mmCIF file of C-alpha atoms and ligand atoms in Angstrom:
data_model
loop_
_atom_site.group_PDB
_atom_site.id
_atom_site.type_symbol
_atom_site.label_atom_id
_atom_site.label_comp_id
_atom_site.label_asym_id
_atom_site.label_seq_id
_atom_site.Cartn_x
_atom_site.Cartn_y
_atom_site.Cartn_z
ATOM 1 C CA MET B 1 160.631 98.433 54.132
ATOM 2 C CA GLN B 2 160.235 100.958 56.923
ATOM 3 C CA SER B 3 162.216 100.236 60.098
ATOM 4 C CA ASP B 4 160.540 100.201 63.543
ATOM 5 C CA PRO B 5 160.257 103.632 65.085
ATOM 6 C CA LEU B 6 162.402 104.089 68.198
ATOM 7 C CA THR B 7 159.788 103.774 70.871
ATOM 8 C CA ARG B 8 160.303 104.836 74.500
ATOM 9 C CA ARG B 9 159.959 101.153 75.553
ATOM 10 C CA ARG B 10 162.724 100.021 73.184
ATOM 11 C CA LEU B 11 164.973 102.872 74.282
ATOM 12 C CA LEU B 12 164.536 101.909 77.950
ATOM 13 C CA GLN B 13 165.164 98.204 77.169
ATOM 14 C CA GLY B 14 168.354 99.106 75.361
ATOM 15 C CA SER B 15 169.668 101.360 78.127
ATOM 16 C CA GLY B 16 168.793 98.661 80.704
ATOM 17 C CA ALA B 17 170.916 96.146 78.859
ATOM 18 C CA LEU B 18 173.778 98.650 78.739
ATOM 19 C CA ALA B 19 173.479 99.325 82.467
ATOM 20 C CA ALA B 20 173.600 95.570 83.169
ATOM 21 C CA ALA B 21 176.678 95.192 81.002
ATOM 22 C CA ALA B 22 178.503 98.148 82.558
ATOM 23 C CA PRO B 23 179.773 96.361 85.703
ATOM 24 C CA ILE B 24 180.982 93.443 83.580
ATOM 25 C CA MET B 25 182.842 95.840 81.278
ATOM 26 C CA ALA B 26 184.256 97.729 84.262
ATOM 27 C CA SER B 27 185.457 94.544 85.931
ATOM 28 C CA ALA B 28 186.966 93.363 82.663
ATOM 29 C CA GLN B 29 188.829 96.684 82.397
ATOM 30 C CA SER B 30 190.062 96.530 85.999
ATOM 31 C CA ALA B 31 191.073 92.896 85.511
ATOM 32 C CA ALA B 32 193.073 93.968 82.492
ATOM 33 C CA ALA B 33 194.682 96.753 84.539
ATOM 34 C CA ALA B 34 195.413 94.484 87.551
ATOM 35 C CA PRO B 35 198.880 92.987 87.733
ATOM 36 C CA ARG B 36 198.911 89.504 86.282
ATOM 37 C CA PRO B 37 199.972 86.625 88.566
ATOM 38 C CA GLN B 38 203.654 86.031 88.228
ATOM 39 C CA PRO B 39 204.822 82.742 86.796
ATOM 40 C CA HIS B 40 206.149 80.286 89.363
ATOM 41 C CA GLY B 41 209.749 81.504 89.082
ATOM 42 C CA GLY B 42 208.673 85.109 89.656
ATOM 43 C CA HIS B 43 207.224 84.542 93.133
ATOM 44 C CA ALA B 44 209.146 85.893 96.064
ATOM 45 C CA MET B 45 210.324 83.062 98.281
ATOM 46 C CA MET B 46 209.645 83.252 101.997
ATOM 47 C CA PRO B 47 211.823 82.002 104.846
ATOM 48 C CA VAL B 48 210.221 79.374 107.088
ATOM 49 C CA GLU B 49 211.679 77.964 110.279
ATOM 50 C CA LEU B 50 209.995 75.078 112.016
ATOM 51 C CA THR B 51 210.750 72.001 114.036
ATOM 52 C CA VAL B 52 209.961 68.769 112.244
ATOM 53 C CA ASN B 53 210.279 65.559 114.233
ATOM 54 C CA ASP B 54 212.502 67.335 116.784
ATOM 55 C CA ARG B 55 214.784 68.668 114.057
ATOM 56 C CA GLU B 56 215.012 72.387 113.279
ATOM 57 C CA VAL B 57 214.576 73.125 109.609
ATOM 58 C CA HIS B 58 215.130 76.380 107.722
ATOM 59 C CA LEU B 59 213.652 76.619 104.267
ATOM 60 C CA GLN B 60 213.001 79.214 101.574
ATOM 61 C CA LEU B 61 209.598 78.383 100.156
ATOM 62 C CA ASP B 62 207.178 79.575 97.545
ATOM 63 C CA PRO B 63 204.387 80.882 99.826
ATOM 64 C CA ARG B 64 201.896 78.693 97.931
ATOM 65 C CA THR B 65 203.587 75.488 99.120
ATOM 66 C CA SER B 66 201.273 73.325 101.212
ATOM 67 C CA LEU B 67 202.572 71.830 104.436
ATOM 68 C CA LEU B 68 202.138 68.417 102.816
ATOM 69 C CA ASP B 69 204.304 69.321 99.827
ATOM 70 C CA MET B 70 206.891 70.892 102.106
ATOM 71 C CA LEU B 71 207.170 67.616 104.023
ATOM 72 C CA ARG B 72 207.215 65.351 100.997
ATOM 73 C CA GLU B 73 208.981 67.396 98.340
ATOM 74 C CA HIS B 74 211.361 69.557 100.359
ATOM 75 C CA LEU B 75 212.155 67.387 103.377
ATOM 76 C CA HIS B 76 211.590 64.015 101.639
ATOM 77 C CA LEU B 77 209.446 62.802 104.521
ATOM 78 C CA THR B 78 207.269 60.676 102.285
ATOM 79 C CA GLY B 79 205.589 58.774 105.116
ATOM 80 C CA THR B 80 202.864 61.420 105.051
ATOM 81 C CA LYS B 81 200.668 60.502 102.099
ATOM 82 C CA LYS B 82 198.862 62.566 99.506
ATOM 83 C CA GLY B 83 195.472 60.994 98.874
ATOM 84 C CA CYS B 84 192.951 63.538 97.675
ATOM 85 C CA ASP B 85 194.960 66.758 98.227
ATOM 86 C CA HIS B 86 191.793 68.609 99.230
ATOM 87 C CA GLY B 87 190.848 67.618 102.746
ATOM 88 C CA GLN B 88 188.652 64.601 102.161
ATOM 89 C CA CYS B 89 190.686 61.514 103.021
ATOM 90 C CA GLY B 90 192.953 62.246 105.994
ATOM 91 C CA ALA B 91 195.955 60.432 104.461
ATOM 92 C CA CYS B 92 198.026 63.586 104.995
ATOM 93 C CA THR B 93 197.290 63.946 108.723
ATOM 94 C CA VAL B 94 200.195 65.219 110.821
ATOM 95 C CA ILE B 95 200.376 66.634 114.333
ATOM 96 C CA VAL B 96 201.105 70.357 114.665
ATOM 97 C CA ASP B 97 201.758 71.663 118.151
ATOM 98 C CA GLY B 98 199.846 68.680 119.529
ATOM 99 C CA ARG B 99 196.821 68.954 117.241
ATOM 100 C CA ARG B 100 196.118 66.849 114.185
ATOM 101 C CA ILE B 101 195.559 68.626 110.907
ATOM 102 C CA ASN B 102 195.247 67.815 107.226
ATOM 103 C CA SER B 103 198.581 69.000 105.892
ATOM 104 C CA CYS B 104 197.203 69.335 102.360
ATOM 105 C CA LEU B 105 194.835 72.088 103.483
ATOM 106 C CA THR B 106 197.345 74.440 105.013
ATOM 107 C CA LEU B 107 200.292 76.442 103.754
ATOM 108 C CA ALA B 108 203.747 75.721 105.114
ATOM 109 C CA VAL B 109 204.453 79.426 105.737
ATOM 110 C CA MET B 110 201.508 79.529 108.164
ATOM 111 C CA HIS B 111 203.405 77.217 110.501
ATOM 112 C CA ASP B 112 206.542 79.248 110.974
ATOM 113 C CA GLY B 113 207.901 78.520 114.470
ATOM 114 C CA GLN B 114 205.627 75.529 115.065
ATOM 115 C CA LYS B 115 206.392 71.932 115.907
ATOM 116 C CA ILE B 116 205.380 69.292 113.358
ATOM 117 C CA THR B 117 205.293 65.562 114.042
ATOM 118 C CA THR B 118 204.919 63.121 111.173
ATOM 119 C CA ILE B 119 204.754 59.336 111.191
ATOM 120 C CA GLU B 120 208.566 59.280 110.945
ATOM 121 C CA GLY B 121 208.755 61.262 114.178
ATOM 122 C CA LEU B 122 206.408 59.066 116.195
ATOM 123 C CA GLY B 123 208.643 56.033 116.178
ATOM 124 C CA THR B 124 211.317 54.178 114.259
ATOM 125 C CA PRO B 125 211.381 50.571 113.038
ATOM 126 C CA ASP B 126 213.585 49.732 116.044
ATOM 127 C CA GLN B 127 211.589 51.763 118.506
ATOM 128 C CA LEU B 128 207.960 51.848 117.470
ATOM 129 C CA HIS B 129 205.390 54.149 119.041
ATOM 130 C CA PRO B 130 202.805 52.147 121.050
ATOM 131 C CA MET B 131 200.163 53.040 118.442
ATOM 132 C CA GLN B 132 202.366 51.706 115.646
ATOM 133 C CA LYS B 133 202.850 48.477 117.589
ATOM 134 C CA ALA B 134 199.121 48.191 118.212
ATOM 135 C CA PHE B 135 198.305 48.690 114.521
ATOM 136 C CA ILE B 136 200.640 45.797 113.688
ATOM 137 C CA LEU B 137 199.257 43.626 116.472
ATOM 138 C CA HIS B 138 195.623 44.222 115.473
ATOM 139 C CA ASP B 139 196.116 44.248 111.684
ATOM 140 C CA GLY B 140 194.999 47.858 111.525
ATOM 141 C CA TYR B 141 195.859 48.146 107.839
ATOM 142 C CA GLN B 142 195.952 46.252 104.567
ATOM 143 C CA CYS B 143 197.529 48.270 101.734
ATOM 144 C CA GLY B 144 198.896 50.748 104.275
ATOM 145 C CA TYR B 145 198.359 53.906 102.242
ATOM 146 C CA CYS B 146 196.098 55.540 104.798
ATOM 147 C CA THR B 147 198.028 54.171 107.770
ATOM 148 C CA PRO B 148 200.460 57.035 108.549
ATOM 149 C CA GLY B 149 197.513 59.434 108.675
ATOM 150 C CA GLN B 150 195.425 56.970 110.691
ATOM 151 C CA ILE B 151 198.194 56.514 113.258
ATOM 152 C CA CYS B 152 198.909 60.251 113.622
ATOM 153 C CA SER B 153 195.193 60.860 113.986
ATOM 154 C CA ALA B 154 194.767 58.010 116.481
ATOM 155 C CA VAL B 155 197.579 59.320 118.690
ATOM 156 C CA ALA B 156 196.094 62.815 118.711
ATOM 157 C CA VAL B 157 192.559 61.484 119.309
ATOM 158 C CA LEU B 158 193.590 59.774 122.530
ATOM 159 C CA ASP B 159 195.286 63.016 123.638
ATOM 160 C CA GLU B 160 192.080 64.950 122.810
ATOM 161 C CA ILE B 161 189.990 62.585 124.935
ATOM 162 C CA GLU B 162 192.553 62.687 127.729
ATOM 163 C CA ALA B 163 192.353 66.488 127.644
ATOM 164 C CA GLY B 164 188.546 66.316 127.980
ATOM 165 C CA ILE B 165 187.814 67.814 124.559
ATOM 166 C CA PRO B 166 184.285 66.688 123.582
ATOM 167 C CA SER B 167 183.086 65.568 120.157
ATOM 168 C CA HIS B 168 179.635 65.608 118.528
ATOM 169 C CA VAL B 169 178.770 62.268 120.138
ATOM 170 C CA THR B 170 180.044 62.904 123.657
ATOM 171 C CA ASP B 171 177.275 62.163 126.182
ATOM 172 C CA ASP B 172 178.786 63.703 129.289
ATOM 173 C CA LEU B 173 180.727 66.903 128.616
ATOM 174 C CA ASP B 174 182.205 66.784 132.128
ATOM 175 C CA ASP B 175 183.608 63.312 131.667
ATOM 176 C CA VAL B 176 184.717 62.556 128.126
ATOM 177 C CA ALA B 177 185.023 58.780 128.032
ATOM 178 C CA ILE B 178 186.453 56.436 125.460
ATOM 179 C CA SER B 179 183.888 54.373 123.581
ATOM 180 C CA ASP B 180 183.848 52.832 120.135
ATOM 181 C CA THR B 181 181.284 55.423 119.073
ATOM 182 C CA GLU B 182 183.538 58.202 120.337
ATOM 183 C CA LEU B 183 186.595 56.785 118.571
ATOM 184 C CA ARG B 184 184.728 56.204 115.310
ATOM 185 C CA GLU B 185 183.362 59.725 115.311
ATOM 186 C CA ARG B 186 186.762 61.262 115.951
ATOM 187 C CA MET B 187 188.444 59.076 113.310
ATOM 188 C CA SER B 188 185.749 59.741 110.706
ATOM 189 C CA GLY B 189 188.009 62.121 108.787
ATOM 190 C CA ASN B 190 190.462 59.323 108.055
ATOM 191 C CA ILE B 191 189.187 57.191 105.220
ATOM 192 C CA CYS B 192 190.444 53.638 104.672
ATOM 193 C CA ARG B 193 189.601 52.116 101.298
ATOM 194 C CA CYS B 194 190.646 48.719 102.662
ATOM 195 C CA ALA B 195 188.057 49.140 105.451
ATOM 196 C CA ALA B 196 190.383 48.265 108.316
ATOM 197 C CA TYR B 197 188.168 50.299 110.638
ATOM 198 C CA PRO B 198 187.309 47.627 113.263
ATOM 199 C CA ASN B 199 190.978 46.749 113.657
ATOM 200 C CA ILE B 200 191.975 50.413 113.924
ATOM 201 C CA ILE B 201 189.462 50.848 116.754
ATOM 202 C CA ALA B 202 190.837 47.707 118.424
ATOM 203 C CA ALA B 203 194.363 49.137 118.193
ATOM 204 C CA MET B 204 193.239 52.418 119.718
ATOM 205 C CA ARG B 205 191.410 50.591 122.489
ATOM 206 C CA ASP B 206 194.560 48.613 123.178
ATOM 207 C CA VAL B 207 196.719 51.732 123.491
ATOM 208 C CA SER B 208 194.141 53.481 125.625
ATOM 209 C CA GLY B 209 194.235 50.496 127.998
ATOM 210 C CA GLN B 210 190.637 49.513 127.418
ATOM 211 C CA SER B 211 189.216 46.562 125.577
ATOM 212 C CA GLY B 212 185.870 46.913 123.766
ATOM 213 C CA ALA B 213 183.021 47.967 126.013
ATOM 214 C CA LYS B 214 180.260 45.463 126.669
ATOM 215 C CA GLY B 215 177.608 45.581 124.020
ATOM 216 C CA GLU B 216 179.727 47.618 121.622
ATOM 217 C CA LYS B 217 181.052 45.935 118.570
ATOM 218 C CA ALA B 218 184.687 46.721 117.869
HETATM 219 FE FE1 FES G 1 194.891 65.691 102.649
HETATM 220 FE FE2 FES G 1 193.358 63.825 101.504
HETATM 221 S S1 FES G 1 195.442 64.321 101.085
HETATM 222 S S2 FES G 1 192.887 65.080 103.206
HETATM 223 FE FE1 FES G 2 194.492 50.474 102.569
HETATM 224 FE FE2 FES G 2 193.654 51.950 104.625
HETATM 225 S S1 FES G 2 194.904 50.179 104.690
HETATM 226 S S2 FES G 2 193.479 52.374 102.522
#
């Protein structure tokens, strides 16, 4: 049987396929030439100095260590919880230089020189922070897993409002007021599978010195 003659169309189709494959081949070659990631033990450690709960700490860390893992695994401050480990639940919330952050989403080495406050630094069993007391008083938790993050977040939220920082639901940008809507919006990054939300809002209202506004359900 006679094979198909090599037509101009077939030649162009073939060279087009080669041209499309070229970048893939080139990237495969450069990937092969690129240095491979070192195994865990081969990573250079980095010095980190920070203040955690008013205590200076000096650590040598793998630069890939999250702030959450630094707190839990290196400093054994296990009050800060790991829920999702990718920024969806808020269980890992801590306060860094006065602002709340998800400690699972940030690297410890990025906080060199900064001041970290965890739930252990807010109060002690003998000397509770007012927000911790209010959570107990208002039953702001059930299983308690989300609670350290909720309390750290709640403390920072009241500071945010006090500082006049608006949220998406703030009506008057010149006078940021506390309302249940405002508190719920600001606490929306802290998930509670036990659904203690109304009691958390009541605790925050208590600490802020305001009971529920008329017409607003707590
Ligand atoms: Fe950090 Fe869920 S553990 S947001
Ligand atoms: Fe159980 Fe919030 S108290 S998840």
